[in-house]
Short mmCIF file of C-alpha atoms and ligand atoms in Angstrom, two decimals:
data_model
loop_
_atom_site.label_atom_id
_atom_site.label_comp_id
_atom_site.label_asym_id
_atom_site.label_seq_id
_atom_site.Cartn_x
_atom_site.Cartn_y
_atom_site.Cartn_z
CA MET A 1 0.00 0.00 0.00
CA THR A 2 1.31 3.48 -0.78
CA SER A 3 1.50 5.88 2.13
CA PRO A 4 -1.03 8.74 2.04
CA LYS A 5 -0.02 12.00 0.43
CA LYS A 6 0.07 15.00 2.70
CA LEU A 7 -2.04 18.09 2.19
CA PHE A 8 -1.32 21.43 3.85
CA ILE A 9 -4.09 24.03 3.61
CA LYS A 10 -3.55 27.59 4.75
CA THR A 11 -6.85 29.39 5.22
CA TYR A 12 -7.24 33.16 5.13
CA GLY A 13 -10.29 35.34 5.75
CA CYS A 14 -13.81 34.50 6.70
CA GLN A 15 -15.62 31.50 8.17
CA MET A 16 -16.85 30.61 4.72
CA ASN A 17 -13.23 29.89 3.79
CA VAL A 18 -12.80 27.75 6.91
CA TYR A 19 -15.82 25.72 5.82
CA ASP A 20 -14.56 25.50 2.23
CA SER A 21 -11.12 24.33 3.38
CA GLU A 22 -12.75 21.45 5.27
CA ARG A 23 -14.70 20.48 2.14
CA MET A 24 -11.56 20.67 -0.03
CA SER A 25 -9.68 18.50 2.41
CA GLU A 26 -12.51 15.94 2.30
CA ALA A 27 -12.60 16.04 -1.51
CA LEU A 28 -8.87 15.44 -1.76
CA GLY A 29 -9.17 12.71 0.88
CA GLY A 30 -10.71 10.65 -1.90
CA GLN A 31 -7.47 11.18 -3.86
CA GLY A 32 -5.43 9.73 -0.99
CA TYR A 33 -4.51 12.92 0.86
CA VAL A 34 -4.45 13.42 4.61
CA GLU A 35 -3.98 16.83 6.19
CA THR A 36 -0.70 17.87 7.73
CA LYS A 37 0.01 20.87 9.96
CA THR A 38 3.32 21.79 8.34
CA ALA A 39 4.06 23.01 4.83
CA GLU A 40 7.54 21.44 4.90
CA ASP A 41 6.38 17.81 4.70
CA ALA A 42 3.44 18.42 2.34
CA ASP A 43 2.91 16.89 -1.10
CA MET A 44 0.35 19.56 -1.86
CA ILE A 45 -0.02 23.07 -0.47
CA LEU A 46 -3.29 24.93 -0.97
CA LEU A 47 -3.66 28.60 -0.11
CA ASN A 48 -7.34 29.31 0.47
CA THR A 49 -7.22 33.05 -0.06
CA CYS A 50 -9.36 36.05 0.84
CA HIS A 51 -9.74 39.21 -1.23
CA ILE A 52 -11.46 41.47 1.31
CA ARG A 53 -8.37 43.09 2.78
CA GLU A 54 -6.02 45.51 1.05
CA LYS A 55 -3.37 44.27 -1.37
CA ALA A 56 -4.70 40.74 -0.93
CA ALA A 57 -3.36 39.53 -4.28
CA GLU A 58 0.09 41.03 -3.65
CA LYS A 59 0.27 39.25 -0.30
CA VAL A 60 -0.55 35.95 -1.97
CA TYR A 61 2.18 36.50 -4.55
CA SER A 62 4.76 37.14 -1.85
CA GLU A 63 3.60 34.07 0.10
CA LEU A 64 4.00 32.02 -3.09
CA GLY A 65 7.46 33.49 -3.62
CA ARG A 66 8.46 32.25 -0.17
CA MET A 67 7.52 28.71 -1.23
CA ARG A 68 10.23 28.46 -3.85
CA PRO A 69 12.69 26.66 -1.51
CA LEU A 70 10.02 24.04 -0.69
CA LYS A 71 9.45 23.37 -4.36
CA GLU A 72 13.20 23.20 -4.97
CA ALA A 73 13.57 20.69 -2.14
CA ASN A 74 10.66 18.62 -3.45
CA PRO A 75 10.03 19.01 -7.20
CA ASP A 76 6.91 16.80 -6.86
CA LEU A 77 5.29 19.30 -4.51
CA LYS A 78 2.04 20.68 -5.94
CA ILE A 79 1.07 24.24 -5.10
CA GLY A 80 -2.49 25.47 -5.48
CA VAL A 81 -4.34 28.74 -4.96
CA ALA A 82 -8.03 28.63 -4.04
CA GLY A 83 -10.53 31.19 -2.76
CA CYS A 84 -11.36 34.73 -3.79
CA VAL A 85 -7.90 35.78 -4.99
CA ALA A 86 -7.91 32.72 -7.27
CA GLN A 87 -11.28 33.83 -8.59
CA ALA A 88 -10.17 37.43 -9.11
CA GLU A 89 -6.76 36.72 -10.66
CA GLY A 90 -7.45 33.46 -12.52
CA GLY A 91 -4.76 32.32 -14.94
CA GLU A 92 -2.73 35.45 -14.22
CA ILE A 93 -1.49 33.69 -11.07
CA MET A 94 0.25 30.98 -13.09
CA ARG A 95 1.71 33.54 -15.48
CA ARG A 96 3.15 35.64 -12.67
CA GLN A 97 4.20 32.71 -10.49
CA PRO A 98 5.04 29.65 -12.61
CA LEU A 99 5.52 27.44 -9.56
CA VAL A 100 1.74 27.40 -9.09
CA ASP A 101 0.19 24.18 -10.44
CA LEU A 102 -3.45 24.71 -9.65
CA VAL A 103 -5.86 27.67 -9.48
CA VAL A 104 -9.39 26.96 -8.34
CA GLY A 105 -12.22 29.44 -7.70
CA PRO A 106 -14.73 29.02 -4.85
CA GLN A 107 -17.44 27.65 -7.15
CA SER A 108 -15.29 24.83 -8.53
CA TYR A 109 -14.05 22.94 -5.46
CA HIS A 110 -16.04 19.82 -6.37
CA ARG A 111 -13.81 19.55 -9.44
CA LEU A 112 -10.66 19.26 -7.32
CA PRO A 113 -10.34 15.45 -7.69
CA GLU A 114 -10.22 15.71 -11.50
CA MET A 115 -7.91 18.69 -11.28
CA GLU A 116 -5.58 16.79 -8.96
CA ALA A 117 -5.50 13.88 -11.41
CA LYS A 118 -4.33 16.34 -14.08
CA LEU A 119 -1.53 17.50 -11.81
CA GLN A 120 -0.38 13.90 -11.39
CA GLN A 121 0.02 13.76 -15.17
CA GLY A 122 2.33 16.73 -15.01
CA GLN A 123 -0.23 19.24 -16.27
CA LYS A 124 -1.49 22.42 -14.67
CA ALA A 125 -5.14 22.87 -13.73
CA LEU A 126 -7.23 26.05 -13.76
CA ASP A 127 -10.94 26.42 -13.02
CA THR A 128 -12.60 29.69 -12.04
CA GLU A 129 -15.98 29.17 -13.63
CA PHE A 130 -19.40 29.62 -12.02
CA PRO A 131 -21.02 26.27 -12.88
CA GLU A 132 -24.72 25.62 -12.34
CA GLU A 133 -24.45 22.46 -10.22
CA ASP A 134 -24.47 22.39 -6.42
CA LYS A 135 -20.82 21.94 -5.55
CA PHE A 136 -21.63 20.95 -1.97
CA GLU A 137 -23.76 18.06 -3.19
CA ARG A 138 -20.74 16.86 -5.15
CA LEU A 139 -18.48 17.50 -2.15
CA LYS A 140 -20.32 15.11 0.20
CA ALA A 141 -18.17 14.19 3.17
CA ARG A 142 -16.48 10.83 3.46
CA PRO A 143 -17.77 8.29 6.02
CA LYS A 144 -18.56 9.74 9.39
CA ALA A 145 -15.46 11.30 10.90
CA LYS A 146 -16.14 12.54 14.43
CA ARG A 147 -16.49 16.31 14.69
CA GLY A 148 -16.13 18.89 17.46
CA PRO A 149 -19.22 20.40 19.13
CA THR A 150 -19.50 23.38 16.76
CA ALA A 151 -19.59 23.52 12.98
CA PHE A 152 -20.24 25.88 10.10
CA LEU A 153 -22.73 25.03 7.38
CA THR A 154 -22.87 27.09 4.19
CA VAL A 155 -26.46 27.75 3.09
CA GLN A 156 -25.99 30.62 0.69
CA GLU A 157 -23.14 32.12 -1.28
CA GLY A 158 -22.53 35.27 -3.19
CA CYS A 159 -24.12 38.68 -3.06
CA ASP A 160 -26.31 40.84 -5.28
CA LYS A 161 -26.02 43.99 -3.17
CA PHE A 162 -22.93 45.61 -4.72
CA CYS A 163 -21.83 47.84 -1.87
CA ALA A 164 -19.48 50.35 -3.48
CA PHE A 165 -16.41 49.20 -1.50
CA CYS A 166 -16.81 45.43 -1.69
CA VAL A 167 -15.33 42.74 -3.95
CA VAL A 168 -17.62 39.91 -2.85
CA PRO A 169 -20.20 40.28 -5.68
CA TYR A 170 -17.30 39.97 -8.13
CA THR A 171 -15.33 37.16 -6.47
CA ARG A 172 -18.17 35.02 -5.11
CA GLY A 173 -20.67 35.91 -7.80
CA ALA A 174 -24.44 36.30 -7.64
CA GLU A 175 -26.53 35.07 -4.70
CA VAL A 176 -27.16 31.33 -4.80
CA SER A 177 -29.05 29.44 -2.06
CA ARG A 178 -28.73 25.71 -1.49
CA PRO A 179 -31.93 23.63 -1.37
CA ALA A 180 -33.28 23.21 2.18
CA THR A 181 -33.34 19.41 2.08
CA ARG A 182 -29.61 19.27 1.40
CA ILE A 183 -28.90 21.65 4.26
CA LEU A 184 -31.08 19.63 6.63
CA GLU A 185 -29.36 16.39 5.57
CA GLU A 186 -25.98 17.94 6.19
CA ALA A 187 -27.13 19.25 9.58
CA ARG A 188 -28.37 15.79 10.64
CA ASP A 189 -25.09 14.29 9.49
CA LEU A 190 -23.11 16.84 11.54
CA VAL A 191 -25.22 16.08 14.62
CA GLU A 192 -24.57 12.35 14.19
CA ARG A 193 -20.89 13.17 14.20
CA GLY A 194 -21.09 15.04 17.52
CA VAL A 195 -21.96 18.61 16.50
CA ARG A 196 -24.31 20.47 18.87
CA GLU A 197 -24.11 23.99 17.49
CA ILE A 198 -24.38 24.96 13.83
CA THR A 199 -23.61 28.38 12.41
CA LEU A 200 -25.34 28.89 9.08
CA LEU A 201 -23.04 30.74 6.73
CA GLY A 202 -23.64 33.02 3.80
CA GLN A 203 -22.25 36.32 2.56
CA ASN A 204 -25.87 37.44 2.72
CA VAL A 205 -27.27 34.67 4.84
CA ASN A 206 -30.60 36.28 5.66
CA ALA A 207 -31.33 36.73 1.96
CA TYR A 208 -31.47 32.92 1.82
CA HIS A 209 -34.16 31.85 -0.65
CA GLY A 210 -33.49 28.19 -1.43
CA THR A 211 -36.07 25.64 -2.51
CA GLY A 212 -38.01 24.23 0.44
CA PRO A 213 -38.72 20.51 1.02
CA ASP A 214 -42.16 20.98 -0.62
CA GLY A 215 -40.74 22.80 -3.64
CA SER A 216 -41.80 26.27 -2.48
CA GLU A 217 -39.35 29.13 -2.03
CA TYR A 218 -37.92 28.99 1.48
CA THR A 219 -36.62 31.67 3.82
CA LEU A 220 -33.92 31.64 6.47
CA ALA A 221 -36.62 31.76 9.17
CA LYS A 222 -38.27 28.61 7.80
CA LEU A 223 -34.92 26.88 7.59
CA ILE A 224 -34.19 27.76 11.22
CA TRP A 225 -37.54 26.33 12.31
CA ASP A 226 -36.78 23.08 10.47
CA LEU A 227 -33.36 22.90 12.11
CA ASP A 228 -35.05 23.54 15.45
CA LYS A 229 -36.70 20.11 15.03
CA VAL A 230 -33.39 18.27 14.54
CA ASP A 231 -32.91 16.19 17.69
CA GLY A 232 -29.49 16.59 19.24
CA LEU A 233 -28.88 19.96 17.62
CA GLU A 234 -28.95 22.42 20.53
CA ARG A 235 -27.85 25.76 19.11
CA ILE A 236 -28.33 27.66 15.88
CA ARG A 237 -26.53 30.81 14.75
CA PHE A 238 -26.24 32.55 11.40
CA THR A 239 -23.90 35.06 9.80
CA THR A 240 -23.52 37.50 7.95
CA SER A 241 -26.77 39.41 7.60
CA HIS A 242 -27.84 42.53 5.76
CA PRO A 243 -30.16 44.94 7.64
CA ASN A 244 -32.64 45.05 4.75
CA ASP A 245 -33.19 41.30 4.86
CA MET A 246 -34.18 41.11 8.55
CA THR A 247 -37.74 39.95 7.92
CA ASP A 248 -40.50 39.95 10.55
CA ALA A 249 -40.40 36.15 10.69
CA LEU A 250 -36.65 36.11 11.32
CA ILE A 251 -36.93 38.75 14.02
CA GLU A 252 -39.78 36.85 15.62
CA ALA A 253 -37.73 33.64 15.58
CA HIS A 254 -35.20 35.39 17.81
CA GLY A 255 -37.92 35.71 20.41
CA THR A 256 -39.56 32.30 20.06
CA CYS A 257 -37.01 29.76 18.80
CA ALA A 258 -35.17 28.52 21.88
CA LYS A 259 -32.31 27.06 19.84
CA LEU A 260 -31.62 30.34 18.06
CA MET A 261 -28.88 32.02 20.10
CA PRO A 262 -29.24 35.63 21.35
CA TYR A 263 -26.42 37.05 19.24
CA LEU A 264 -26.67 38.83 15.91
CA HIS A 265 -23.97 40.13 13.60
CA LEU A 266 -25.59 42.94 11.63
CA PRO A 267 -23.08 45.15 9.79
CA VAL A 268 -24.02 48.79 9.28
CA GLN A 269 -20.66 50.16 7.96
CA SER A 270 -21.46 53.83 8.73
CA GLY A 271 -23.86 55.98 10.75
CA SER A 272 -24.02 58.75 8.15
CA ASP A 273 -26.88 58.65 5.66
CA HIS A 274 -24.81 60.49 3.06
CA ILE A 275 -22.01 57.91 3.32
CA LEU A 276 -24.48 54.99 3.41
CA LYS A 277 -25.94 56.29 0.17
CA ARG A 278 -22.51 56.63 -1.40
CA MET A 279 -21.75 53.08 -0.20
CA ASN A 280 -24.90 51.89 -1.98
CA ARG A 281 -26.07 50.26 1.25
CA SER A 282 -29.77 50.92 0.53
CA HIS A 283 -30.59 51.53 4.19
CA THR A 284 -30.29 54.57 6.46
CA ALA A 285 -28.92 54.88 9.98
CA GLU A 286 -32.48 55.33 11.18
CA SER A 287 -33.85 52.24 9.40
CA TYR A 288 -30.96 50.19 10.85
CA LEU A 289 -31.72 51.45 14.35
CA ARG A 290 -35.40 50.59 13.90
CA VAL A 291 -34.49 47.03 12.89
CA ILE A 292 -32.44 46.68 16.07
CA GLU A 293 -35.30 48.10 18.09
CA ARG A 294 -37.60 45.39 16.73
CA ILE A 295 -35.03 42.66 17.39
CA ARG A 296 -34.61 43.86 20.96
CA ALA A 297 -38.36 43.92 21.44
CA ALA A 298 -38.40 40.25 20.41
CA ARG A 299 -35.28 39.28 22.39
CA PRO A 300 -34.30 41.94 24.95
CA ASP A 301 -31.00 40.32 25.99
CA ILE A 302 -29.63 39.91 22.45
CA VAL A 303 -25.97 40.86 22.01
CA MET A 304 -25.36 42.87 18.84
CA SER A 305 -22.31 42.83 16.66
CA GLY A 306 -21.43 44.90 13.61
CA ASP A 307 -18.92 45.89 10.94
CA PHE A 308 -17.74 49.45 10.31
CA ILE A 309 -15.66 51.17 7.68
CA VAL A 310 -14.06 54.51 8.53
CA GLY A 311 -12.44 56.88 6.04
CA PHE A 312 -14.73 55.87 3.18
CA PRO A 313 -14.21 58.35 0.27
CA GLU A 314 -15.72 61.78 1.07
CA GLU A 315 -16.32 60.93 4.75
CA THR A 316 -16.21 64.18 6.76
CA GLU A 317 -15.68 64.58 10.49
CA ALA A 318 -19.45 65.13 10.79
CA ASP A 319 -20.14 61.86 8.95
CA PHE A 320 -17.75 60.08 11.27
CA GLN A 321 -19.41 61.68 14.29
CA ALA A 322 -22.72 60.19 13.05
CA THR A 323 -21.06 56.74 13.16
CA LEU A 324 -19.94 57.34 16.75
CA ASP A 325 -23.48 58.46 17.63
CA LEU A 326 -24.95 55.30 16.13
CA VAL A 327 -22.50 53.11 18.05
CA GLU A 328 -23.41 54.98 21.25
CA GLU A 329 -27.05 54.24 20.61
CA VAL A 330 -26.72 50.55 19.70
CA LYS A 331 -24.15 49.44 22.30
CA TYR A 332 -22.28 46.60 20.65
CA GLY A 333 -21.06 43.45 22.35
CA TYR A 334 -18.67 42.90 19.46
CA ALA A 335 -17.72 44.98 16.45
CA TYR A 336 -15.21 44.83 13.68
CA SER A 337 -13.95 48.11 12.33
CA PHE A 338 -11.78 48.69 9.30
CA LYS A 339 -10.09 51.59 7.64
CA TYR A 340 -11.40 51.90 4.09
CA SER A 341 -8.98 50.61 1.50
CA THR A 342 -9.51 50.60 -2.22
CA ARG A 343 -10.36 47.46 -4.17
CA PRO A 344 -9.60 47.88 -7.85
CA GLY A 345 -12.73 47.49 -9.94
CA THR A 346 -15.17 48.61 -7.23
CA PRO A 347 -17.03 51.95 -7.72
CA ALA A 348 -15.54 53.60 -4.61
CA SER A 349 -11.98 53.03 -5.83
CA GLU A 350 -12.41 55.85 -8.35
CA ARG A 351 -13.34 58.45 -5.73
CA ALA A 352 -11.41 61.06 -3.75
CA GLN A 353 -9.76 59.32 -0.79
CA VAL A 354 -9.75 60.57 2.79
CA ASP A 355 -6.38 61.65 4.21
CA PRO A 356 -4.88 58.40 5.61
CA ALA A 357 -3.71 60.03 8.85
CA GLU A 358 -7.24 61.31 9.42
CA ALA A 359 -8.68 57.85 8.70
CA ASP A 360 -6.20 56.28 11.16
CA ASP A 361 -7.29 58.73 13.81
CA ARG A 362 -10.98 57.95 13.23
CA LEU A 363 -10.33 54.22 13.39
CA ARG A 364 -8.53 54.68 16.70
CA ARG A 365 -11.42 56.71 18.13
CA LEU A 366 -14.06 54.26 16.93
CA GLN A 367 -12.16 51.27 18.26
CA ALA A 368 -11.72 52.94 21.64
CA LEU A 369 -15.48 53.44 21.88
CA ILE A 370 -16.25 49.90 20.76
CA THR A 371 -13.74 48.39 23.18
CA ARG A 372 -15.36 50.33 26.02
CA GLN A 373 -18.80 49.01 25.06
CA GLN A 374 -17.55 45.46 24.75
CA ARG A 375 -16.03 45.70 28.20
CA GLU A 376 -19.23 47.10 29.69
CA ILE A 377 -21.31 44.27 28.25
CA GLN A 378 -18.79 41.66 29.41
CA ASP A 379 -18.54 43.19 32.89
CA ALA A 380 -22.33 43.17 33.18
CA MET A 381 -22.21 39.39 32.78
CA VAL A 382 -20.54 39.02 36.18
CA GLY A 383 -23.02 37.49 38.61
CA ARG A 384 -25.25 36.20 35.81
CA THR A 385 -25.84 32.57 34.96
CA VAL A 386 -25.17 31.59 31.34
CA ASN A 387 -25.27 28.28 29.50
CA VAL A 388 -21.87 27.22 28.23
CA LEU A 389 -21.29 24.80 25.40
CA PHE A 390 -17.90 23.38 26.33
CA GLU A 391 -15.53 22.97 23.39
CA LYS A 392 -12.07 22.05 24.61
CA PRO A 393 -9.64 21.94 27.54
CA GLY A 394 -8.20 25.31 28.56
CA ARG A 395 -4.61 26.32 29.20
CA PHE A 396 -4.62 25.14 32.81
CA GLU A 397 -4.95 21.64 34.24
CA GLY A 398 -8.63 20.69 34.63
CA GLN A 399 -9.89 23.88 32.95
CA MET A 400 -12.48 23.71 30.15
CA VAL A 401 -13.45 26.50 27.76
CA GLY A 402 -16.58 27.04 25.77
CA LYS A 403 -19.01 29.69 24.61
CA SER A 404 -22.02 31.21 26.29
CA GLU A 405 -25.20 31.75 24.30
CA TYR A 406 -23.95 35.34 23.79
CA LEU A 407 -20.78 33.99 22.14
CA HIS A 408 -18.56 35.08 25.00
CA ALA A 409 -15.65 32.72 25.61
CA VAL A 410 -16.01 31.29 29.13
CA HIS A 411 -13.40 29.29 31.03
CA VAL A 412 -14.20 27.19 34.06
CA PRO A 413 -11.72 25.45 36.39
CA ASP A 414 -12.39 21.82 37.35
CA SER A 415 -15.65 21.80 35.43
CA GLY A 416 -15.95 18.03 35.35
CA CYS A 417 -17.30 18.49 31.80
CA VAL A 418 -16.33 17.08 28.47
CA ALA A 419 -16.44 18.76 25.07
CA GLY A 420 -20.04 18.89 23.88
CA ASP A 421 -21.64 19.38 27.32
CA ILE A 422 -23.93 22.36 27.81
CA ARG A 423 -24.10 23.46 31.44
CA PRO A 424 -25.23 26.44 33.49
CA VAL A 425 -22.27 28.46 34.70
CA ARG A 426 -22.16 31.48 37.00
CA ILE A 427 -19.86 34.20 35.68
CA VAL A 428 -17.43 35.38 38.36
CA SER A 429 -14.78 37.39 36.51
CA THR A 430 -14.03 39.19 33.24
CA GLY A 431 -10.81 39.45 31.28
CA THR A 432 -9.88 41.13 27.99
CA ASN A 433 -11.27 38.44 25.73
CA SER A 434 -13.01 35.98 27.97
CA LEU A 435 -15.10 35.45 31.09
CA GLY A 436 -14.33 33.25 34.06
CA GLY A 437 -17.07 31.11 35.55
CA GLU A 438 -17.92 28.41 38.05
CA MET A 439 -20.20 25.42 37.62
CA LEU A 440 -23.65 25.64 39.14
CA GLY A 441 -25.06 22.77 41.07
N1 5AD B 1 -12.25 48.46 2.88
C1 5AD B 1 -12.40 48.28 4.21
N2 5AD B 1 -13.21 47.36 4.75
C2 5AD B 1 -13.92 46.58 3.90
N3 5AD B 1 -14.81 45.60 4.14
C3 5AD B 1 -15.21 45.09 2.95
N4 5AD B 1 -14.60 45.75 1.94
C4 5AD B 1 -13.80 46.69 2.51
C5 5AD B 1 -12.94 47.69 2.00
N5 5AD B 1 -12.78 47.90 0.68
C6 5AD B 1 -15.27 45.23 5.48
C7 5AD B 1 -16.78 45.50 5.65
C8 5AD B 1 -17.37 44.11 5.63
C9 5AD B 1 -16.25 43.30 6.26
C10 5AD B 1 -16.33 41.83 6.03
O1 5AD B 1 -15.08 43.82 5.68
O2 5AD B 1 -16.98 46.11 6.91
O3 5AD B 1 -18.60 44.02 6.34
FE1 SF4 B 2 -20.15 43.00 0.22
FE2 SF4 B 2 -21.86 42.46 2.25
FE3 SF4 B 2 -22.27 44.61 0.66
FE4 SF4 B 2 -22.63 42.12 -0.30
S1 SF4 B 2 -23.82 43.15 1.37
S2 SF4 B 2 -21.58 43.81 -1.33
S3 SF4 B 2 -20.99 40.99 0.76
S4 SF4 B 2 -20.53 44.27 2.08
#
């Protein structure tokens, strides 16, 4: 018997890429690959790239450049580029960096086995098409490997919103939703393998509109209610949402579906209506705040999270102040803030840029405010009882760590728990990024 070939995958960017990397690893498992944690002993290296951040393609090219010695040491080593940079750059990657053997876009991962076979014949393989078929159906997992207590499940990909700063509609393509039956099958399979919490993924997850089990058009709310009936599945989350797609039914589910966790990531990007318009966000600060008001009416203890961009072209100090005002009003438990950076090909890249020093200063001020809010919400957890889904042992002997329903990391000494247990825990302390608790009862 030949020994298995080793696959090293380096994943950049969002949770969708984490999910895709798992599927790619499973697909190549059928070709005799097992994953390794080090690039040095790999037979194939795959970079699963992200295009959201600045100079993403350039960073990939320099990473590839650093792989030359590995290829020199092992001429049989195959190097592949997957993800959104692969989609955006296509064949250009192989022209600029001839040591690359394989370029595969996010919609073509199910074709990896055939592409790998081509590599074995000494050819190169390139596929960045947007085929019609459901790649996840073709990427079905191999026989039941045990999984950890939490998992991602992609239900929707792509985006039709075309925010003026964003590359996603170009790299991931138009919105496509998977059929509900396939998602439910995959969820049941995950539960059989030990998963207790599923996070539904999509670039625009709440715009989900797949075919329902009865052939009708489904919504994310309906999908959540079907998942609610899956025995053994205890927690449901979803990300990332657009404010305009928060339907009444989805908001109501936050109040009535016990498995749906009280945490919502709802990016707003800016608090200024002028900037929101220029971003092509198709909502206002006010309409966003009203959505949150309705969510909080349904689920008063929900923890909100958001994304912000500062220094978007033409942003004035007054516009930025409107963002600070909105943050003050919402009070975020988590938030991700970025300095605007241009993405070639997007509408905003053509516009007058804000002075970088000014943008840095705004980012610093926004992050200071957000950090303060995060701390306040964490500190307010002290004395409260939360339910923790334990995931793994902590740094100290006997300690276990997990997540509360609010997504706070919680560590507990001598918990007596194993990964997968959900137990009530009293919060007794707060740190920078986690809470300390003790078991109840
Ligand atoms: N510049 C800065 N931040 C961006 N994001 C997306 N595109 C850009 C860009 N060009 C941020 C948005 C989005 C998050 C995933 O990344 O806030 O919600
Ligand atoms: Fe990008 Fe999200 Fe806007 Fe779609 S809704 S274009 S993914 S920022």
